[in-house]
Amino acid sequence: MERLQKVIAQAGICSRRKAEELILDGKVKVNGKVCDVLGTKVSNQDSIEINGNVISKEEKVYYIMNKPKGCLCTSSDDKGRKTVLDYMPQNQRIFSVGRLDYDTSGVLLLTNDGQFCNHMIHPRYHLEKTYVVNLQGILSDDDIKQLRRGLKTKTEKYQPAKVFVLQKDLTRNRTQFELTISEGKNHQVKNMMLALGHEVRRLHRVKFAFLDVKDLRAGEYRRLKPYEIKQLNRLSMEGEQK
Ligand code: URA
């Protein structure tokens, strides 16, 4: 038996807090009867309806993909562009765990488990993501200091990042480096670099926590192994206590 709000969040409908609001607003029915009491326990046998729609209790699935450049992390696109779901099995209602930009490649997790997704992307859980950044320009010692200290702009404050310079090409005025962050703000890496006056030429996510895609070609995916899912959940729980 699980709490009603948890089951709703796990079905990927909304966050647990939003589920609590829906319950208190009388929008949720269990076995056909309105249930507006928080903490009600439900089992797999119970039918749960939100605003008249029955939520499905499908098997939870977890994938890792090597996202190619040139596709979106949305479920569809008005302009007919490719999405990551075009690469995935078509019989499941899955979504990406956070987003990578159209022109960003690398590690992307996909699932139908809303709560897992939330734990993986919320900065509170401190899960690290590492990018190889190809930059137009030379990353200066002062840039690195700012990134390590926690970059501040007029509108944003970023948590301290880890920086490891791989290559500086003074002739072509380019830098390649690894950047590790535990937040996932919109276009975060590109915006951090813009704030330092640099343009990102290429962005590839090499790691999501301990997971990489060295065994997958661009566009390929595999199911996460049970121990990998367990380890991700464990890391997010430890991260919450930091
Ligand atoms: N930061 C970005 O700017 N873009 C991405 O796709 C991921 C992180």
GROMACS .gro file of N, CA and C in nm, residues 75-182:
model
  324
   75SER      N    1   0.803   1.580  -2.643
   75SER     CA    2   0.734   1.463  -2.699
   75SER      C    3   0.693   1.485  -2.844
   76SER      N    4   0.681   1.611  -2.885
   76SER     CA    5   0.649   1.639  -3.027
   76SER      C    6   0.698   1.780  -3.059
   77ASP      N    7   0.694   1.813  -3.186
   77ASP     CA    8   0.741   1.946  -3.226
   77ASP      C    9   0.654   2.000  -3.340
   78ASP      N   10   0.607   2.126  -3.324
   78ASP     CA   11   0.521   2.189  -3.428
   78ASP      C   12   0.592   2.194  -3.563
   79LYS      N   13   0.726   2.209  -3.555
   79LYS     CA   14   0.799   2.228  -3.681
   79LYS      C   15   0.844   2.095  -3.741
   80GLY      N   16   0.800   1.985  -3.680
   80GLY     CA   17   0.831   1.853  -3.737
   80GLY      C   18   0.974   1.807  -3.714
   81ARG      N   19   1.043   1.873  -3.621
   81ARG     CA   20   1.181   1.829  -3.597
   81ARG      C   21   1.182   1.697  -3.520
   82LYS      N   22   1.293   1.626  -3.532
   82LYS     CA   23   1.306   1.498  -3.462
   82LYS      C   24   1.305   1.519  -3.312
   83THR      N   25   1.252   1.423  -3.238
   83THR     CA   26   1.261   1.428  -3.093
   83THR      C   27   1.331   1.300  -3.045
   84VAL      N   28   1.375   1.302  -2.920
   84VAL     CA   29   1.444   1.182  -2.867
   84VAL      C   30   1.351   1.061  -2.870
   85LEU      N   31   1.219   1.085  -2.862
   85LEU     CA   32   1.125   0.973  -2.859
   85LEU      C   33   1.122   0.898  -2.993
   86ASP      N   34   1.166   0.965  -3.102
   86ASP     CA   35   1.174   0.896  -3.231
   86ASP      C   36   1.275   0.781  -3.227
   87TYR      N   37   1.366   0.786  -3.132
   87TYR     CA   38   1.470   0.681  -3.121
   87TYR      C   39   1.428   0.568  -3.027
   88MET      N   40   1.316   0.588  -2.957
   88MET     CA   41   1.280   0.499  -2.845
   88MET      C   42   1.165   0.406  -2.884
   89PRO      N   43   1.141   0.299  -2.803
   89PRO     CA   44   1.025   0.213  -2.829
   89PRO      C   45   0.898   0.298  -2.830
   90GLN      N   46   0.808   0.271  -2.923
   90GLN     CA   47   0.692   0.360  -2.942
   90GLN      C   48   0.573   0.322  -2.855
   91ASN      N   49   0.583   0.209  -2.785
   91ASN     CA   50   0.465   0.160  -2.712
   91ASN      C   51   0.461   0.209  -2.567
   92GLN      N   52   0.552   0.298  -2.530
   92GLN     CA   53   0.555   0.342  -2.390
   92GLN      C   54   0.544   0.494  -2.381
   93ARG      N   55   0.478   0.540  -2.275
   93ARG     CA   56   0.465   0.684  -2.255
   93ARG      C   57   0.582   0.730  -2.168
   94ILE      N   58   0.695   0.759  -2.232
   94ILE     CA   59   0.811   0.798  -2.153
   94ILE      C   60   0.847   0.943  -2.181
   95PHE      N   61   0.929   0.998  -2.094
   95PHE     CA   62   0.973   1.137  -2.112
   95PHE      C   63   1.117   1.147  -2.065
   96SER      N   64   1.184   1.254  -2.107
   96SER     CA   65   1.325   1.267  -2.070
   96SER      C   66   1.337   1.325  -1.930
   97VAL      N   67   1.443   1.287  -1.863
   97VAL     CA   68   1.472   1.336  -1.729
   97VAL      C   69   1.548   1.468  -1.747
   98GLY      N   70   1.476   1.579  -1.737
   98GLY     CA   71   1.536   1.708  -1.770
   98GLY      C   72   1.554   1.717  -1.921
   99ARG      N   73   1.621   1.824  -1.964
   99ARG     CA   74   1.635   1.843  -2.108
   99ARG      C   75   1.777   1.875  -2.148
  100LEU      N   76   1.814   1.827  -2.265
  100LEU     CA   77   1.936   1.875  -2.329
  100LEU      C   78   1.891   1.956  -2.450
  101ASP      N   79   1.968   2.060  -2.485
  101ASP     CA   80   1.930   2.143  -2.599
  101ASP      C   81   1.934   2.062  -2.729
  102TYR      N   82   1.869   2.117  -2.831
  102TYR     CA   83   1.865   2.055  -2.965
  102TYR      C   84   2.005   2.018  -3.014
  103ASP      N   85   2.101   2.108  -2.988
  103ASP     CA   86   2.236   2.084  -3.042
  103ASP      C   87   2.331   2.023  -2.939
  104THR      N   88   2.280   1.979  -2.825
  104THR     CA   89   2.364   1.914  -2.723
  104THR      C   90   2.351   1.764  -2.737
  105SER      N   91   2.462   1.693  -2.717
  105SER     CA   92   2.459   1.547  -2.726
  105SER      C   93   2.497   1.487  -2.590
  106GLY      N   94   2.483   1.355  -2.581
  106GLY     CA   95   2.534   1.285  -2.462
  106GLY      C   96   2.429   1.221  -2.375
  107VAL      N   97   2.467   1.200  -2.249
  107VAL     CA   98   2.385   1.119  -2.157
  107VAL      C   99   2.249   1.181  -2.131
  108LEU      N  100   2.146   1.102  -2.160
  108LEU     CA  101   2.010   1.145  -2.131
  108LEU      C  102   1.935   1.025  -2.072
  109LEU      N  103   1.868   1.048  -1.959
  109LEU     CA  104   1.786   0.942  -1.901
  109LEU      C  105   1.642   0.964  -1.945
  110LEU      N  106   1.571   0.854  -1.963
  110LEU     CA  107   1.428   0.861  -1.998
  110LEU      C  108   1.353   0.762  -1.912
  111THR      N  109   1.232   0.795  -1.876
  111THR     CA  110   1.155   0.710  -1.785
  111THR      C  111   1.006   0.741  -1.798
  112ASN      N  112   0.923   0.661  -1.731
  112ASN     CA  113   0.783   0.697  -1.713
  112ASN      C  114   0.754   0.719  -1.564
  113ASP      N  115   0.860   0.728  -1.484
  113ASP     CA  116   0.847   0.742  -1.339
  113ASP      C  117   0.869   0.889  -1.300
  114GLY      N  118   0.758   0.959  -1.275
  114GLY     CA  119   0.765   1.102  -1.249
  114GLY      C  120   0.844   1.136  -1.124
  115GLN      N  121   0.830   1.053  -1.022
  115GLN     CA  122   0.899   1.084  -0.898
  115GLN      C  123   1.051   1.066  -0.912
  116PHE      N  124   1.088   0.960  -0.982
  116PHE     CA  125   1.230   0.937  -1.009
  116PHE      C  126   1.286   1.057  -1.085
  117CYS      N  127   1.212   1.100  -1.186
  117CYS     CA  128   1.253   1.215  -1.269
  117CYS      C  129   1.278   1.337  -1.181
  118ASN      N  130   1.183   1.363  -1.093
  118ASN     CA  131   1.193   1.478  -1.004
  118ASN      C  132   1.319   1.470  -0.916
  119HIS      N  133   1.346   1.351  -0.865
  119HIS     CA  134   1.464   1.333  -0.779
  119HIS      C  135   1.594   1.351  -0.857
  120MET      N  136   1.590   1.315  -0.985
  120MET     CA  137   1.714   1.325  -1.063
  120MET      C  138   1.745   1.469  -1.101
  121ILE      N  139   1.641   1.552  -1.118
  121ILE     CA  140   1.669   1.686  -1.172
  121ILE      C  141   1.667   1.798  -1.068
  122HIS      N  142   1.605   1.774  -0.953
  122HIS     CA  143   1.593   1.885  -0.858
  122HIS      C  144   1.729   1.914  -0.792
  123PRO      N  145   1.771   2.042  -0.791
  123PRO     CA  146   1.904   2.074  -0.736
  123PRO      C  147   1.921   2.033  -0.590
  124ARG      N  148   1.806   2.021  -0.519
  124ARG     CA  149   1.812   1.980  -0.378
  124ARG      C  150   1.883   1.845  -0.361
  125TYR      N  151   1.876   1.760  -0.467
  125TYR     CA  152   1.932   1.626  -0.454
  125TYR      C  153   2.077   1.616  -0.500
  126HIS      N  154   2.133   1.730  -0.548
  126HIS     CA  155   2.277   1.738  -0.575
  126HIS      C  156   2.334   1.632  -0.666
  127LEU      N  157   2.260   1.588  -0.766
  127LEU     CA  158   2.319   1.489  -0.857
  127LEU      C  159   2.406   1.561  -0.960
  128GLU      N  160   2.528   1.512  -0.975
  128GLU     CA  161   2.622   1.584  -1.062
  128GLU      C  162   2.606   1.545  -1.209
  129LYS      N  163   2.619   1.645  -1.294
  129LYS     CA  164   2.620   1.621  -1.439
  129LYS      C  165   2.748   1.682  -1.494
  130THR      N  166   2.819   1.605  -1.575
  130THR     CA  167   2.947   1.654  -1.629
  130THR      C  168   2.936   1.673  -1.780
  131TYR      N  169   2.982   1.789  -1.825
  131TYR     CA  170   2.979   1.823  -1.967
  131TYR      C  171   3.120   1.844  -2.019
  132VAL      N  172   3.144   1.802  -2.143
  132VAL     CA  173   3.265   1.849  -2.211
  132VAL      C  174   3.221   1.969  -2.294
  133VAL      N  175   3.284   2.082  -2.264
  133VAL     CA  176   3.245   2.207  -2.329
  133VAL      C  177   3.355   2.246  -2.427
  134ASN      N  178   3.315   2.271  -2.550
  134ASN     CA  179   3.408   2.327  -2.649
  134ASN      C  180   3.373   2.473  -2.665
  135LEU      N  181   3.470   2.554  -2.631
  135LEU     CA  182   3.442   2.697  -2.618
  135LEU      C  183   3.514   2.777  -2.724
  136GLN      N  184   3.447   2.878  -2.779
  136GLN     CA  185   3.517   2.976  -2.860
  136GLN      C  186   3.575   3.077  -2.763
  137GLY      N  187   3.705   3.084  -2.753
  137GLY     CA  188   3.767   3.175  -2.657
  137GLY      C  189   3.853   3.097  -2.559
  138ILE      N  190   3.928   3.168  -2.483
  138ILE     CA  191   4.018   3.105  -2.385
  138ILE      C  192   3.959   3.125  -2.246
  139LEU      N  193   3.941   3.014  -2.177
  139LEU     CA  194   3.889   3.020  -2.040
  139LEU      C  195   4.004   3.065  -1.949
  140SER      N  196   3.990   3.183  -1.890
  140SER     CA  197   4.100   3.240  -1.813
  140SER      C  198   4.102   3.184  -1.671
  141ASP      N  199   4.210   3.208  -1.601
  141ASP     CA  200   4.218   3.164  -1.460
  141ASP      C  201   4.108   3.231  -1.378
  142ASP      N  202   4.079   3.357  -1.414
  142ASP     CA  203   3.975   3.428  -1.340
  142ASP      C  204   3.836   3.367  -1.368
  143ASP      N  205   3.812   3.328  -1.495
  143ASP     CA  206   3.686   3.258  -1.528
  143ASP      C  207   3.672   3.133  -1.442
  144ILE      N  208   3.781   3.057  -1.435
  144ILE     CA  209   3.778   2.929  -1.362
  144ILE      C  210   3.749   2.955  -1.214
  145LYS      N  211   3.812   3.060  -1.162
  145LYS     CA  212   3.790   3.094  -1.020
  145LYS      C  213   3.643   3.125  -0.996
  146GLN      N  214   3.586   3.206  -1.087
  146GLN     CA  215   3.443   3.242  -1.070
  146GLN      C  216   3.353   3.120  -1.076
  147LEU      N  217   3.385   3.030  -1.170
  147LEU     CA  218   3.302   2.908  -1.184
  147LEU      C  219   3.313   2.822  -1.057
  148ARG      N  220   3.434   2.813  -1.004
  148ARG     CA  221   3.455   2.727  -0.886
  148ARG      C  222   3.393   2.788  -0.760
  149ARG      N  223   3.391   2.921  -0.760
  149ARG     CA  224   3.337   2.991  -0.641
  149ARG      C  225   3.184   2.992  -0.643
  150GLY      N  226   3.129   2.988  -0.764
  150GLY     CA  227   2.982   3.003  -0.782
  150GLY      C  228   2.958   3.132  -0.856
  151LEU      N  229   2.933   3.119  -0.984
  151LEU     CA  230   2.920   3.236  -1.072
  151LEU      C  231   2.793   3.314  -1.040
  152LYS      N  232   2.808   3.447  -1.033
  152LYS     CA  233   2.689   3.531  -1.010
  152LYS      C  234   2.672   3.623  -1.128
  153THR      N  235   2.549   3.633  -1.180
  153THR     CA  236   2.521   3.731  -1.285
  153THR      C  237   2.413   3.824  -1.229
  154LYS      N  238   2.368   3.919  -1.311
  154LYS     CA  239   2.265   4.013  -1.263
  154LYS      C  240   2.137   3.938  -1.228
  155THR      N  241   2.111   3.830  -1.301
  155THR     CA  242   1.982   3.763  -1.283
  155THR      C  243   1.992   3.623  -1.222
  156GLU      N  244   2.112   3.567  -1.218
  156GLU     CA  245   2.125   3.428  -1.173
  156GLU      C  246   2.240   3.411  -1.076
  157LYS      N  247   2.224   3.309  -0.992
  157LYS     CA  248   2.333   3.272  -0.903
  157LYS      C  249   2.352   3.122  -0.920
  158TYR      N  250   2.470   3.082  -0.966
  158TYR     CA  251   2.494   2.940  -0.989
  158TYR      C  252   2.578   2.881  -0.876
  159GLN      N  253   2.549   2.757  -0.842
  159GLN     CA  254   2.626   2.691  -0.737
  159GLN      C  255   2.769   2.664  -0.789
  160PRO      N  256   2.864   2.648  -0.696
  160PRO     CA  257   3.002   2.622  -0.739
  160PRO      C  258   3.009   2.501  -0.834
  161ALA      N  259   3.092   2.517  -0.937
  161ALA     CA  260   3.108   2.410  -1.037
  161ALA      C  261   3.250   2.354  -1.028
  162LYS      N  262   3.266   2.232  -1.079
  162LYS     CA  263   3.401   2.176  -1.091
  162LYS      C  264   3.448   2.200  -1.233
  163VAL      N  265   3.576   2.242  -1.247
  163VAL     CA  266   3.629   2.272  -1.380
  163VAL      C  267   3.760   2.197  -1.399
  164PHE      N  268   3.774   2.134  -1.514
  164PHE     CA  269   3.898   2.065  -1.546
  164PHE      C  270   3.931   2.094  -1.692
  165VAL      N  271   4.039   2.171  -1.712
  165VAL     CA  272   4.072   2.212  -1.849
  165VAL      C  273   4.139   2.095  -1.922
  166LEU      N  274   4.087   2.062  -2.042
  166LEU     CA  275   4.143   1.951  -2.121
  166LEU      C  276   4.242   2.004  -2.225
  167GLN      N  277   4.209   2.116  -2.286
  167GLN     CA  278   4.292   2.169  -2.393
  167GLN      C  279   4.270   2.318  -2.413
  168LYS      N  280   4.384   2.391  -2.426
  168LYS     CA  281   4.372   2.533  -2.464
  168LYS      C  282   4.443   2.550  -2.595
  169ASP      N  283   4.375   2.599  -2.697
  169ASP     CA  284   4.435   2.617  -2.829
  169ASP      C  285   4.444   2.767  -2.856
  170LEU      N  286   4.563   2.822  -2.827
  170LEU     CA  287   4.579   2.968  -2.835
  170LEU      C  288   4.573   3.015  -2.981
  171THR      N  289   4.619   2.931  -3.073
  171THR     CA  290   4.619   2.971  -3.214
  171THR      C  291   4.476   2.988  -3.265
  172ARG      N  292   4.392   2.889  -3.232
  172ARG     CA  293   4.253   2.898  -3.282
  172ARG      C  294   4.158   2.963  -3.181
  173ASN      N  295   4.217   3.008  -3.069
  173ASN     CA  296   4.139   3.076  -2.966
  173ASN      C  297   4.023   2.989  -2.916
  174ARG      N  298   4.055   2.867  -2.877
  174ARG     CA  299   3.952   2.774  -2.832
  174ARG      C  300   3.995   2.702  -2.705
  175THR      N  301   3.896   2.666  -2.623
  175THR     CA  302   3.925   2.588  -2.501
  175THR      C  303   3.831   2.469  -2.496
  176GLN      N  304   3.884   2.357  -2.453
  176GLN     CA  305   3.798   2.242  -2.425
  176GLN      C  306   3.816   2.208  -2.277
  177PHE      N  307   3.705   2.197  -2.207
  177PHE     CA  308   3.716   2.165  -2.064
  177PHE      C  309   3.596   2.087  -2.017
  178GLU      N  310   3.614   2.024  -1.899
  178GLU     CA  311   3.502   1.953  -1.836
  178GLU      C  312   3.442   2.042  -1.729
  179LEU      N  313   3.310   2.048  -1.728
  179LEU     CA  314   3.240   2.129  -1.628
  179LEU      C  315   3.140   2.038  -1.558
  180THR      N  316   3.146   2.035  -1.426
  180THR     CA  317   3.052   1.951  -1.350
  180THR      C  318   2.963   2.040  -1.265
  181ILE      N  319   2.831   2.025  -1.285
  181ILE     CA  320   2.735   2.106  -1.209
  181ILE      C  321   2.627   2.013  -1.150
  182SER      N  322   2.561   2.062  -1.045
  182SER     CA  323   2.456   1.977  -0.988
  182SER      C  324   2.318   2.042  -1.001
   0.00000   0.00000   0.00000
